[in-house]
Amino acid sequence: MADAVTEQLNSLFAPPPANELPPDVLGELRSILRLHSISPQELHYKWDSYCFKMGSEETLLNLSTVRAFKTDVQESLEKEIRSKAHLRSTEKRGGHGVTSRNVSNEDFFNMLDGVAPTTPQSGGTHIGEKSTAKRKAAFETPGVKKVIRSPATPLQETSDLPKTPIEPGLSGGQAVSFADRPNAGQIMETLNEQLTKPEPPLAPPPEARIKLTANTDLKKFSYRPMAMHLSEASEILDDRIDEFLALVQSHHSLPDDAFANPATQNTSEIVAVGRIASDSLDAKPNVASLVLESSRRTGAGIRVPLKVEDLSSFQFFPGQIVALKGVNASGAYFSVREVLDLPLLPNAASPPATLDLCAERLRGGPDAMEEDNAQPLNVLIGAGPYSADDNLDFQPLHTLCDKASTTYADVLILTGPFLDVEHPALASGDFDFPAGLTVDADTATLTTVFRGLISAPLRRLAEAVPSITIILLPSVRDAICKHVSWPQEPFPRNELGLPKQARIVSNPITLSLNELIFGISALDVMSELRVEEVLGSRPKTTNILARLPRHLIEQRHFFPLFPSVGRRRLLKPGIEGELATGAVLDTSYLKLGEWLNVRPDVLITPSALPPFAKVVESVLVINPGMSSKRRAPGTFAQMTIHPATVTDEERVEGKMVGHKIYERGRVDICRI
């Protein structure tokens, strides 16, 4: 008779319809459990991560793959041990001569600037009630700032942000209840309206119709935050300039002597490649404050003022890598005569056989008839926050899950924040759980809150549509995340109670859904680009919602802005005296936000700007909007992706075929 461990391994790992694992595979799995002293459930989490990294179809559980999985687990453990050993040695070297002092809970000199988490006191059924005197004495936390129950906080008077029309429901007066929201489900905007939007099938497909593969090495995101070294950061910034210099030289066929130091006096016309910066850090950049920063290799890192009066059109922002043609006749400034175009990454493409395989998967697999029509992929996209400031009901999230359930969605993409640190109730720790959710307030943690408010509707969705794939991206505003900087590692799924259909990925992430390349980031880069952008008299692209994504495509980066906008210039959260979280960039690891080989077919970049779907440089750019605003419901996006068409000529030639998602993908921006 099998023991409890064997039964648990069989239930977790045995592929249906089999009920038992082969003896050799079972022996290897039990060996991993003994070596690393982990539970079968934790081993299954590691196997899910390994499958996601390798691609689900190539990771069938057999003797060879389980041995490769065993090696991967061992390598990960060794890397973690080396990292901890290095950390201990660093602490020992830095600990000499340090005198211990009594530390209180106060934030002296406001050094933490409101970023230190506050732990809510527990007791009773209400999270904010007092507990025993002993617990209060041991774990008392600083008092929480007063919560503002008012509309969205206006900008500071000194801010140079452009004025934005206030959304309905954000103006003064009573907030609109979710049940009484107007125009629920209304389609606000449609891209490629000529493409059909088929009716939902009668039943969900028997198995997942997508193959999900991460094109990003998730292990690289598990770095130690808040341990930045100036030397490492400067090298990252320098290398980016030098890399673009090589690209510009190759693209424009320029000789080596065409490039020179723009800060050196020279009457000859030269090409200078560098980073746009501003000599005024506390104010919005303008034409008079623009400077060009060169790399240490080409210009000793010196900044030189720019004169751009001769340009009829330009769009600059701090952090932008540019190639400028001009002269520095006086040695005081660099006069720009032309802005050279930067080469773009190639479009994504696949062999005809891969496209045929993906179309076969949409028809229902190799057993489907040739004459069967391939049902288009149904992808829903939502972005946090998922609850208004006056409650924690997460009704927009429930509505999204209901929509995915009734339409039998293939993919549900959700970006954070899930438990928002800028939510007044979560920030204060003084709130009640929704009715019907039984929680012991004495032992409640943020993990408990996540499991009850976020994981519960996702589990119900997975039960209703077992073939669905749920993709979760963290945010720097997620209270559940210990990794507080961007780029950001996936938050651990242990104890969160998420269904097995859920995949937690990094922020940002580049992944493949069948043949399509998706680039996703939860950071609102477009709002910050809008604040910092400096425009010429006649910009090439007058539509700001098309111009801002083009910056990301040209710069080949999810967040090309540097430095990010100061927290005092961002919209305040609904908590008195607090500042917005901001971008929280870790400069030493900004390379993790770069696009490496090709442009993504779909770029998902949630923003507080109006939601939209546009085609920019053959990239389908989607801003689904926020699922919930401060005092009103938000929006989401629904994609209908038709299968690619491959001609007989393309099959015979065997050349790479472009995905052309902008021709076969329909996007609807809908109200929650």
PDB file of C-alpha atoms in Angstrom, residues 233-249 252 259 271-277 291-296 298 303 306 315-325 338-344 529 550-557 559-563 590 594:
ATOM      1  CA  ALA A 233      24.844  52.075 -11.992  1.00  0.00           C
ATOM      2  CA  SER A 234      27.214  54.316 -13.947  1.00  0.00           C
ATOM      3  CA  GLU A 235      28.498  51.359 -15.966  1.00  0.00           C
ATOM      4  CA  ILE A 236      24.934  50.374 -16.930  1.00  0.00           C
ATOM      5  CA  LEU A 237      24.167  53.923 -18.077  1.00  0.00           C
ATOM      6  CA  ASP A 238      27.466  54.159 -19.985  1.00  0.00           C
ATOM      7  CA  ASP A 239      27.080  50.808 -21.706  1.00  0.00           C
ATOM      8  CA  ARG A 240      23.663  51.791 -23.021  1.00  0.00           C
ATOM      9  CA  ILE A 241      25.120  54.860 -24.774  1.00  0.00           C
ATOM     10  CA  ASP A 242      27.971  52.844 -26.291  1.00  0.00           C
ATOM     11  CA  GLU A 243      25.586  50.144 -27.517  1.00  0.00           C
ATOM     12  CA  PHE A 244      23.451  52.712 -29.333  1.00  0.00           C
ATOM     13  CA  LEU A 245      26.557  54.341 -30.812  1.00  0.00           C
ATOM     14  CA  ALA A 246      27.448  51.041 -32.482  1.00  0.00           C
ATOM     15  CA  LEU A 247      23.857  50.658 -33.737  1.00  0.00           C
ATOM     16  CA  VAL A 248      23.783  54.178 -35.197  1.00  0.00           C
ATOM     17  CA  GLN A 249      27.156  53.723 -36.884  1.00  0.00           C
ATOM     18  CA  HIS A 252      23.855  54.996 -41.135  1.00  0.00           C
ATOM     19  CA  PHE A 259      31.875  60.662 -34.008  1.00  0.00           C
ATOM     20  CA  VAL A 271      27.792  63.120 -34.774  1.00  0.00           C
ATOM     21  CA  ALA A 272      27.290  62.876 -31.014  1.00  0.00           C
ATOM     22  CA  VAL A 273      25.534  59.949 -29.353  1.00  0.00           C
ATOM     23  CA  GLY A 274      24.490  60.494 -25.760  1.00  0.00           C
ATOM     24  CA  ARG A 275      21.703  60.735 -23.225  1.00  0.00           C
ATOM     25  CA  ILE A 276      19.299  63.653 -22.946  1.00  0.00           C
ATOM     26  CA  ALA A 277      19.284  65.199 -19.472  1.00  0.00           C
ATOM     27  CA  VAL A 291      21.864  69.011 -21.988  1.00  0.00           C
ATOM     28  CA  LEU A 292      23.551  66.040 -23.673  1.00  0.00           C
ATOM     29  CA  GLU A 293      25.437  63.567 -21.502  1.00  0.00           C
ATOM     30  CA  SER A 294      28.106  61.504 -23.270  1.00  0.00           C
ATOM     31  CA  SER A 295      29.610  58.237 -22.106  1.00  0.00           C
ATOM     32  CA  ARG A 296      32.959  58.103 -20.361  1.00  0.00           C
ATOM     33  CA  THR A 298      33.463  58.986 -25.967  1.00  0.00           C
ATOM     34  CA  ARG A 303      27.373  67.260 -20.080  1.00  0.00           C
ATOM     35  CA  LEU A 306      22.071  71.917 -26.347  1.00  0.00           C
ATOM     36  CA  GLN A 315      10.674  65.164 -29.101  1.00  0.00           C
ATOM     37  CA  PHE A 316      13.126  64.817 -26.208  1.00  0.00           C
ATOM     38  CA  PHE A 317      12.879  63.479 -22.647  1.00  0.00           C
ATOM     39  CA  PRO A 318      15.474  62.778 -19.901  1.00  0.00           C
ATOM     40  CA  GLY A 319      17.103  59.386 -20.358  1.00  0.00           C
ATOM     41  CA  GLN A 320      16.500  59.270 -24.123  1.00  0.00           C
ATOM     42  CA  ILE A 321      19.479  58.041 -26.146  1.00  0.00           C
ATOM     43  CA  VAL A 322      19.866  60.236 -29.243  1.00  0.00           C
ATOM     44  CA  ALA A 323      22.236  60.664 -32.184  1.00  0.00           C
ATOM     45  CA  LEU A 324      22.687  64.365 -32.951  1.00  0.00           C
ATOM     46  CA  LYS A 325      24.531  65.980 -35.844  1.00  0.00           C
ATOM     47  CA  GLU A 338      19.804  67.209 -37.324  1.00  0.00           C
ATOM     48  CA  VAL A 339      18.484  64.352 -35.213  1.00  0.00           C
ATOM     49  CA  LEU A 340      19.449  61.014 -36.771  1.00  0.00           C
ATOM     50  CA  ASP A 341      16.908  58.193 -36.756  1.00  0.00           C
ATOM     51  CA  LEU A 342      17.609  55.253 -34.474  1.00  0.00           C
ATOM     52  CA  PRO A 343      17.321  51.749 -35.957  1.00  0.00           C
ATOM     53  CA  LEU A 344      14.334  49.747 -34.767  1.00  0.00           C
ATOM     54  CA  LEU A 529       6.889  60.452 -20.133  1.00  0.00           C
ATOM     55  CA  ARG A 550       6.912  55.175 -29.947  1.00  0.00           C
ATOM     56  CA  HIS A 551       9.524  56.333 -27.420  1.00  0.00           C
ATOM     57  CA  LEU A 552       9.518  52.855 -25.870  1.00  0.00           C
ATOM     58  CA  ILE A 553       9.844  51.191 -29.286  1.00  0.00           C
ATOM     59  CA  GLU A 554      12.691  53.459 -30.432  1.00  0.00           C
ATOM     60  CA  GLN A 555      14.565  53.142 -27.137  1.00  0.00           C
ATOM     61  CA  ARG A 556      14.012  49.353 -26.951  1.00  0.00           C
ATOM     62  CA  HIS A 557      13.107  49.567 -23.275  1.00  0.00           C
ATOM     63  CA  PHE A 559      11.131  52.351 -19.026  1.00  0.00           C
ATOM     64  CA  PRO A 560      13.548  54.555 -21.025  1.00  0.00           C
ATOM     65  CA  LEU A 561      13.018  57.600 -18.776  1.00  0.00           C
ATOM     66  CA  PHE A 562      15.935  58.458 -16.466  1.00  0.00           C
ATOM     67  CA  PRO A 563      15.722  59.703 -13.824  1.00  0.00           C
ATOM     68  CA  LEU A 590      17.748  48.521 -15.655  1.00  0.00           C
ATOM     69  CA  GLU A 594      15.513  46.087 -22.318  1.00  0.00           C
TER      70      GLU A 594
END
